[in-house]
Amino acid sequence: MVVQKSSLYMERCAEEVADPVYTPLYSQLLYYIKKVRLRGEDTGSFFDEHGNPPARYDIVNWQRDPKGAIRHVNVGSYDSSTPTRKTFIINASTVQWNTKNTQVPVSVCSPSCPKGFRKGIKPGWPVCCFQCFPCRLGEISNQTDSSECFKCPWDQWSNDDRDRCIPKNADFLSYEDAFGATLAASSILSSGIPIIIMALFFCYRNTPIVKANNTNLSFFLLMSLTLCFFCPLTFIGCPTEQKCFLRQAAFGVTFALCVSCILAKTIMVVIAFKATKPNSNLRRWVGPQLLYIIIFPGTLVQVVLCVLWLVFAPPFSEYNIHIHPGMIIVECNEGSPVAFWCMLGYLGFLATISFIVAFLARKLPDSFNEAKLITFSMLAFLSVWLSFVPAYLSTRGKYMVAMEIFAILSSSLSLVSCLFFPKCYIILFRSEINTKEYLMGRDAGQSMKVKRM
């Protein structure tokens, strides 16, 4: 009877719900249904705010008994009405897998990717199947089964295992490096050569061969060559802002002074020979004023070029991370490549003029014609710097700096060797020809007559 009344009552409610006039009655009924609590033997049931009952499931494992029959074994449960920690309960020891043991099988067909690797999709395989690819250079993955690798910051690099970023090594031509130490030692030892020659010339300053080559100009040239040998020391070591700012300018001005002195010496040789002719107007130019007219303007042009360079586009220190992966190349950016090649081109211009003048004067009738020595020195100087250009453009990093140092030392040594070694040889080992008569060609002529007789 109660059941009949209940069914009739629900039918009546359904009819009333269909009619908008009775909508409040439906709302009241829904309100009370949400408050219903049913009690069972073990647990109770209720409806949530959405009218849904709690989710309760039994976890059943199909197992085969010793006779081969399939039986359903309850190994756990899921109940959303219980506290969070007890919502899902499973007894793993009672679960029996297809592998006929209690060990949980791997749910993927590929092993886990370790640190330093990333997962990659296998075309045509299920999603759970993947390949492990090592991270690229400069990238890392610091957790297993990583789907992608992460790039290290610009000043760091990946270690060998690709699981950690480590600081990059800074590379430059340093004094601790064997290459840099060798070049520095060569520069210091070579700078002693002009100093020794100056001391030798000072001791024999009253001899004809020293007087004939303008003692003051020779001392000035030897001092500038000493500075040229010291120039490489500004290129070795960490390229700081101060070093980058001054080293190319110091190199350009020092060599401009040196080559200007050689040009002045060359012109002096020509003028001194021409002035010996009767009624020559060149005698008034034979003197120290001519040296100043040639040396200082020749050097001043280079000074102006370097000042403009340093003012408008000064060199600066920079970190280059593109030449060597995993390494920071600390180098000097020249600021303006045009200014650098203009400075170098001006040195070539001075050397070319000196070479042409000396070459034209090489056949002057003199027993010790210095124009021949200047010709050889300028030929060696130009050869070194012409070969330097392609070598400089084809190198990078500290080897580019080493190439320029090598060119500086080679050209400076060639000038010292060609200009002063023959004179030192005569002073030390051929003192019998270190006479005024021999330099004027008189003894040479008499010795030729003796040989013919």
mmCIF file of N, CA, C and O in Angstrom, residues 16-77:
data_model
loop_
_atom_site.group_PDB
_atom_site.id
_atom_site.type_symbol
_atom_site.label_atom_id
_atom_site.label_comp_id
_atom_site.label_asym_id
_atom_site.label_seq_id
_atom_site.Cartn_x
_atom_site.Cartn_y
_atom_site.Cartn_z
ATOM 1 N N GLU A 16 2.779 17.574 -12.204
ATOM 2 C CA GLU A 16 2.852 18.961 -11.745
ATOM 3 C C GLU A 16 4.104 19.661 -12.273
ATOM 4 O O GLU A 16 4.087 20.856 -12.546
ATOM 5 N N VAL A 17 5.211 18.871 -12.421
ATOM 6 C CA VAL A 17 6.435 19.475 -12.950
ATOM 7 C C VAL A 17 6.226 19.929 -14.381
ATOM 8 O O VAL A 17 6.722 20.957 -14.824
ATOM 9 N N ALA A 18 5.388 19.123 -15.136
ATOM 10 C CA ALA A 18 5.118 19.489 -16.524
ATOM 11 C C ALA A 18 4.327 20.774 -16.620
ATOM 12 O O ALA A 18 4.386 21.468 -17.636
ATOM 13 N N ASP A 19 3.603 21.074 -15.570
ATOM 14 C CA ASP A 19 2.790 22.285 -15.565
ATOM 15 C C ASP A 19 3.553 23.378 -14.823
ATOM 16 O O ASP A 19 3.919 23.226 -13.662
ATOM 17 N N PRO A 20 3.784 24.493 -15.481
ATOM 18 C CA PRO A 20 4.561 25.566 -14.831
ATOM 19 C C PRO A 20 3.932 26.105 -13.563
ATOM 20 O O PRO A 20 4.596 26.656 -12.719
ATOM 21 N N VAL A 21 2.626 25.857 -13.410
ATOM 22 C CA VAL A 21 1.964 26.397 -12.215
ATOM 23 C C VAL A 21 2.471 25.702 -10.965
ATOM 24 O O VAL A 21 2.574 26.299 -9.891
ATOM 25 N N TYR A 22 2.839 24.469 -11.076
ATOM 26 C CA TYR A 22 3.261 23.682 -9.918
ATOM 27 C C TYR A 22 4.793 23.583 -9.796
ATOM 28 O O TYR A 22 5.298 22.713 -9.141
ATOM 29 N N THR A 23 5.526 24.436 -10.443
ATOM 30 C CA THR A 23 7.001 24.418 -10.382
ATOM 31 C C THR A 23 7.520 24.569 -8.965
ATOM 32 O O THR A 23 8.462 23.879 -8.568
ATOM 33 N N PRO A 24 6.975 25.383 -8.090
ATOM 34 C CA PRO A 24 7.492 25.480 -6.703
ATOM 35 C C PRO A 24 7.420 24.175 -5.961
ATOM 36 O O PRO A 24 8.291 23.865 -5.149
ATOM 37 N N LEU A 25 6.437 23.359 -6.260
ATOM 38 C CA LEU A 25 6.326 22.072 -5.598
ATOM 39 C C LEU A 25 7.483 21.154 -5.977
ATOM 40 O O LEU A 25 8.054 20.461 -5.130
ATOM 41 N N TYR A 26 7.884 21.210 -7.225
ATOM 42 C CA TYR A 26 9.039 20.411 -7.678
ATOM 43 C C TYR A 26 10.309 20.868 -6.970
ATOM 44 O O TYR A 26 11.129 20.044 -6.541
ATOM 45 N N SER A 27 10.478 22.149 -6.851
ATOM 46 C CA SER A 27 11.676 22.672 -6.192
ATOM 47 C C SER A 27 11.733 22.235 -4.742
ATOM 48 O O SER A 27 12.798 21.879 -4.209
ATOM 49 N N GLN A 28 10.575 22.246 -4.060
ATOM 50 C CA GLN A 28 10.549 21.803 -2.669
ATOM 51 C C GLN A 28 10.898 20.330 -2.551
ATOM 52 O O GLN A 28 11.630 19.908 -1.651
ATOM 53 N N LEU A 29 10.394 19.517 -3.513
ATOM 54 C CA LEU A 29 10.693 18.093 -3.490
ATOM 55 C C LEU A 29 12.184 17.833 -3.707
ATOM 56 O O LEU A 29 12.795 17.020 -3.006
ATOM 57 N N LEU A 30 12.779 18.564 -4.652
ATOM 58 C CA LEU A 30 14.219 18.401 -4.911
ATOM 59 C C LEU A 30 15.041 18.783 -3.696
ATOM 60 O O LEU A 30 16.060 18.159 -3.380
ATOM 61 N N TYR A 31 14.591 19.782 -2.983
ATOM 62 C CA TYR A 31 15.295 20.206 -1.782
ATOM 63 C C TYR A 31 15.337 19.080 -0.750
ATOM 64 O O TYR A 31 16.377 18.794 -0.151
ATOM 65 N N TYR A 32 14.217 18.400 -0.551
ATOM 66 C CA TYR A 32 14.170 17.326 0.446
ATOM 67 C C TYR A 32 14.898 16.071 -0.021
ATOM 68 O O TYR A 32 15.463 15.346 0.783
ATOM 69 N N ILE A 33 14.878 15.840 -1.351
ATOM 70 C CA ILE A 33 15.614 14.663 -1.862
ATOM 71 C C ILE A 33 17.110 14.810 -1.597
ATOM 72 O O ILE A 33 17.810 13.853 -1.255
ATOM 73 N N LYS A 34 17.649 16.035 -1.737
ATOM 74 C CA LYS A 34 19.071 16.270 -1.467
ATOM 75 C C LYS A 34 19.432 16.021 -0.017
ATOM 76 O O LYS A 34 20.589 15.724 0.309
ATOM 77 N N LYS A 35 18.455 16.117 0.872
ATOM 78 C CA LYS A 35 18.718 15.929 2.292
ATOM 79 C C LYS A 35 18.529 14.494 2.752
ATOM 80 O O LYS A 35 18.714 14.182 3.917
ATOM 81 N N VAL A 36 18.203 13.635 1.805
ATOM 82 C CA VAL A 36 17.926 12.246 2.183
ATOM 83 C C VAL A 36 19.205 11.534 2.573
ATOM 84 O O VAL A 36 20.237 11.675 1.904
ATOM 85 N N ARG A 37 19.188 10.766 3.647
ATOM 86 C CA ARG A 37 20.295 9.926 4.072
ATOM 87 C C ARG A 37 19.777 8.512 4.226
ATOM 88 O O ARG A 37 18.855 8.267 5.009
ATOM 89 N N LEU A 38 20.339 7.581 3.454
ATOM 90 C CA LEU A 38 19.923 6.184 3.507
ATOM 91 C C LEU A 38 20.946 5.393 4.293
ATOM 92 O O LEU A 38 22.149 5.542 4.088
ATOM 93 N N ARG A 39 20.496 4.581 5.145
ATOM 94 C CA ARG A 39 21.386 3.783 5.981
ATOM 95 C C ARG A 39 21.338 2.330 5.536
ATOM 96 O O ARG A 39 20.273 1.759 5.378
ATOM 97 N N GLY A 40 22.519 1.787 5.309
ATOM 98 C CA GLY A 40 22.617 0.377 4.969
ATOM 99 C C GLY A 40 23.242 -0.394 6.100
ATOM 100 O O GLY A 40 23.425 0.109 7.208
ATOM 101 N N GLU A 41 23.608 -1.648 5.777
ATOM 102 C CA GLU A 41 24.215 -2.477 6.814
ATOM 103 C C GLU A 41 25.615 -1.981 7.179
ATOM 104 O O GLU A 41 26.009 -1.969 8.340
ATOM 105 N N ASP A 42 26.395 -1.603 6.119
ATOM 106 C CA ASP A 42 27.785 -1.181 6.372
ATOM 107 C C ASP A 42 27.946 0.322 6.269
ATOM 108 O O ASP A 42 28.542 0.952 7.128
ATOM 109 N N THR A 43 27.396 0.874 5.209
ATOM 110 C CA THR A 43 27.595 2.303 4.967
ATOM 111 C C THR A 43 26.277 2.948 4.629
ATOM 112 O O THR A 43 25.289 2.277 4.328
ATOM 113 N N GLY A 44 26.279 4.242 4.638
ATOM 114 C CA GLY A 44 25.088 4.985 4.268
ATOM 115 C C GLY A 44 25.247 5.608 2.895
ATOM 116 O O GLY A 44 26.331 5.627 2.320
ATOM 117 N N SER A 45 24.136 6.113 2.351
ATOM 118 C CA SER A 45 24.149 6.773 1.053
ATOM 119 C C SER A 45 23.502 8.135 1.179
ATOM 120 O O SER A 45 22.634 8.354 2.026
ATOM 121 N N PHE A 46 23.927 9.040 0.318
ATOM 122 C CA PHE A 46 23.376 10.383 0.323
ATOM 123 C C PHE A 46 23.578 10.979 -1.061
ATOM 124 O O PHE A 46 24.190 10.386 -1.937
ATOM 125 N N PHE A 47 23.026 12.170 -1.250
ATOM 126 C CA PHE A 47 23.163 12.894 -2.504
ATOM 127 C C PHE A 47 23.966 14.171 -2.240
ATOM 128 O O PHE A 47 23.737 14.855 -1.238
ATOM 129 N N ASP A 48 24.875 14.511 -3.195
ATOM 130 C CA ASP A 48 25.647 15.750 -3.032
ATOM 131 C C ASP A 48 24.844 16.934 -3.538
ATOM 132 O O ASP A 48 23.662 16.793 -3.878
ATOM 133 N N GLU A 49 25.495 18.114 -3.605
ATOM 134 C CA GLU A 49 24.766 19.322 -3.986
ATOM 135 C C GLU A 49 24.279 19.282 -5.430
ATOM 136 O O GLU A 49 23.404 20.053 -5.835
ATOM 137 N N HIS A 50 24.846 18.385 -6.207
ATOM 138 C CA HIS A 50 24.395 18.249 -7.591
ATOM 139 C C HIS A 50 23.378 17.131 -7.755
ATOM 140 O O HIS A 50 22.964 16.831 -8.876
ATOM 141 N N GLY A 51 23.045 16.485 -6.672
ATOM 142 C CA GLY A 51 22.079 15.411 -6.744
ATOM 143 C C GLY A 51 22.675 14.079 -7.123
ATOM 144 O O GLY A 51 21.950 13.146 -7.489
ATOM 145 N N ASN A 52 23.989 13.958 -7.048
ATOM 146 C CA ASN A 52 24.650 12.713 -7.420
ATOM 147 C C ASN A 52 24.991 11.905 -6.176
ATOM 148 O O ASN A 52 25.448 12.459 -5.164
ATOM 149 N N PRO A 53 24.807 10.606 -6.242
ATOM 150 C CA PRO A 53 25.203 9.770 -5.097
ATOM 151 C C PRO A 53 26.707 9.577 -5.080
ATOM 152 O O PRO A 53 27.390 9.801 -6.075
ATOM 153 N N PRO A 54 27.305 9.172 -3.959
ATOM 154 C CA PRO A 54 28.749 8.935 -3.899
ATOM 155 C C PRO A 54 29.149 7.763 -4.792
ATOM 156 O O PRO A 54 28.374 6.830 -5.014
ATOM 157 N N ALA A 55 30.418 7.849 -5.304
ATOM 158 C CA ALA A 55 30.939 6.788 -6.175
ATOM 159 C C ALA A 55 31.572 5.705 -5.317
ATOM 160 O O ALA A 55 32.478 5.983 -4.518
ATOM 161 N N ARG A 56 31.085 4.491 -5.463
ATOM 162 C CA ARG A 56 31.645 3.353 -4.735
ATOM 163 C C ARG A 56 31.869 2.216 -5.732
ATOM 164 O O ARG A 56 30.948 1.842 -6.463
ATOM 165 N N TYR A 57 33.146 1.740 -5.758
ATOM 166 C CA TYR A 57 33.495 0.663 -6.682
ATOM 167 C C TYR A 57 34.338 -0.373 -5.954
ATOM 168 O O TYR A 57 35.129 -0.044 -5.050
ATOM 169 N N ASP A 58 34.129 -1.591 -6.364
ATOM 170 C CA ASP A 58 35.013 -2.670 -5.927
ATOM 171 C C ASP A 58 36.012 -2.955 -7.033
ATOM 172 O O ASP A 58 35.647 -3.025 -8.224
ATOM 173 N N ILE A 59 37.279 -3.085 -6.644
ATOM 174 C CA ILE A 59 38.328 -3.405 -7.616
ATOM 175 C C ILE A 59 38.499 -4.917 -7.614
ATOM 176 O O ILE A 59 38.872 -5.514 -6.599
ATOM 177 N N VAL A 60 38.203 -5.514 -8.754
ATOM 178 C CA VAL A 60 38.191 -6.968 -8.869
ATOM 179 C C VAL A 60 39.315 -7.417 -9.781
ATOM 180 O O VAL A 60 39.560 -6.811 -10.831
ATOM 181 N N ASN A 61 40.031 -8.426 -9.380
ATOM 182 C CA ASN A 61 41.109 -9.016 -10.173
ATOM 183 C C ASN A 61 40.690 -10.422 -10.617
ATOM 184 O O ASN A 61 40.301 -11.253 -9.795
ATOM 185 N N TRP A 62 40.759 -10.632 -11.910
ATOM 186 C CA TRP A 62 40.439 -11.951 -12.431
ATOM 187 C C TRP A 62 41.650 -12.858 -12.230
ATOM 188 O O TRP A 62 42.721 -12.589 -12.759
ATOM 189 N N GLN A 63 41.433 -13.928 -11.509
ATOM 190 C CA GLN A 63 42.520 -14.852 -11.227
ATOM 191 C C GLN A 63 42.092 -16.281 -11.585
ATOM 192 O O GLN A 63 40.921 -16.623 -11.537
ATOM 193 N N ARG A 64 43.062 -17.066 -11.938
ATOM 194 C CA ARG A 64 42.814 -18.463 -12.292
ATOM 195 C C ARG A 64 43.224 -19.343 -11.107
ATOM 196 O O ARG A 64 44.345 -19.244 -10.620
ATOM 197 N N ASP A 65 42.296 -20.183 -10.680
ATOM 198 C CA ASP A 65 42.588 -21.060 -9.553
ATOM 199 C C ASP A 65 43.397 -22.271 -10.031
ATOM 200 O O ASP A 65 43.622 -22.444 -11.240
ATOM 201 N N PRO A 66 43.877 -23.103 -9.117
ATOM 202 C CA PRO A 66 44.678 -24.271 -9.516
ATOM 203 C C PRO A 66 43.985 -25.189 -10.518
ATOM 204 O O PRO A 66 44.636 -25.861 -11.318
ATOM 205 N N LYS A 67 42.664 -25.216 -10.535
ATOM 206 C CA LYS A 67 41.949 -26.079 -11.471
ATOM 207 C C LYS A 67 41.768 -25.435 -12.836
ATOM 208 O O LYS A 67 41.239 -26.053 -13.758
ATOM 209 N N GLY A 68 42.170 -24.155 -12.973
ATOM 210 C CA GLY A 68 42.032 -23.475 -14.247
ATOM 211 C C GLY A 68 40.797 -22.642 -14.372
ATOM 212 O O GLY A 68 40.583 -21.999 -15.409
ATOM 213 N N ALA A 69 39.945 -22.620 -13.374
ATOM 214 C CA ALA A 69 38.720 -21.831 -13.435
ATOM 215 C C ALA A 69 39.015 -20.374 -13.086
ATOM 216 O O ALA A 69 39.911 -20.071 -12.294
ATOM 217 N N ILE A 70 38.244 -19.478 -13.698
ATOM 218 C CA ILE A 70 38.402 -18.058 -13.434
ATOM 219 C C ILE A 70 37.545 -17.668 -12.247
ATOM 220 O O ILE A 70 36.348 -17.977 -12.189
ATOM 221 N N ARG A 71 38.159 -16.978 -11.285
ATOM 222 C CA ARG A 71 37.407 -16.490 -10.132
ATOM 223 C C ARG A 71 37.697 -14.999 -9.950
ATOM 224 O O ARG A 71 38.788 -14.523 -10.288
ATOM 225 N N HIS A 72 36.729 -14.282 -9.440
ATOM 226 C CA HIS A 72 36.850 -12.842 -9.226
ATOM 227 C C HIS A 72 37.264 -12.585 -7.780
ATOM 228 O O HIS A 72 36.527 -12.932 -6.856
ATOM 229 N N VAL A 73 38.394 -11.969 -7.622
ATOM 230 C CA VAL A 73 38.928 -11.708 -6.288
ATOM 231 C C VAL A 73 38.901 -10.200 -6.050
ATOM 232 O O VAL A 73 39.445 -9.414 -6.848
ATOM 233 N N ASN A 74 38.272 -9.796 -4.947
ATOM 234 C CA ASN A 74 38.201 -8.386 -4.577
ATOM 235 C C ASN A 74 39.560 -7.981 -3.960
ATOM 236 O O ASN A 74 39.921 -8.443 -2.883
ATOM 237 N N VAL A 75 40.284 -7.102 -4.663
ATOM 238 C CA VAL A 75 41.614 -6.716 -4.189
ATOM 239 C C VAL A 75 41.668 -5.277 -3.714
ATOM 240 O O VAL A 75 42.711 -4.794 -3.284
ATOM 241 N N GLY A 76 40.567 -4.546 -3.787
ATOM 242 C CA GLY A 76 40.583 -3.159 -3.355
ATOM 243 C C GLY A 76 39.238 -2.516 -3.549
ATOM 244 O O GLY A 76 38.266 -3.147 -3.965
ATOM 245 N N SER A 77 39.177 -1.224 -3.222
ATOM 246 C CA SER A 77 37.925 -0.488 -3.344
ATOM 247 C C SER A 77 38.204 0.982 -3.593
ATOM 248 O O SER A 77 39.307 1.488 -3.334
#
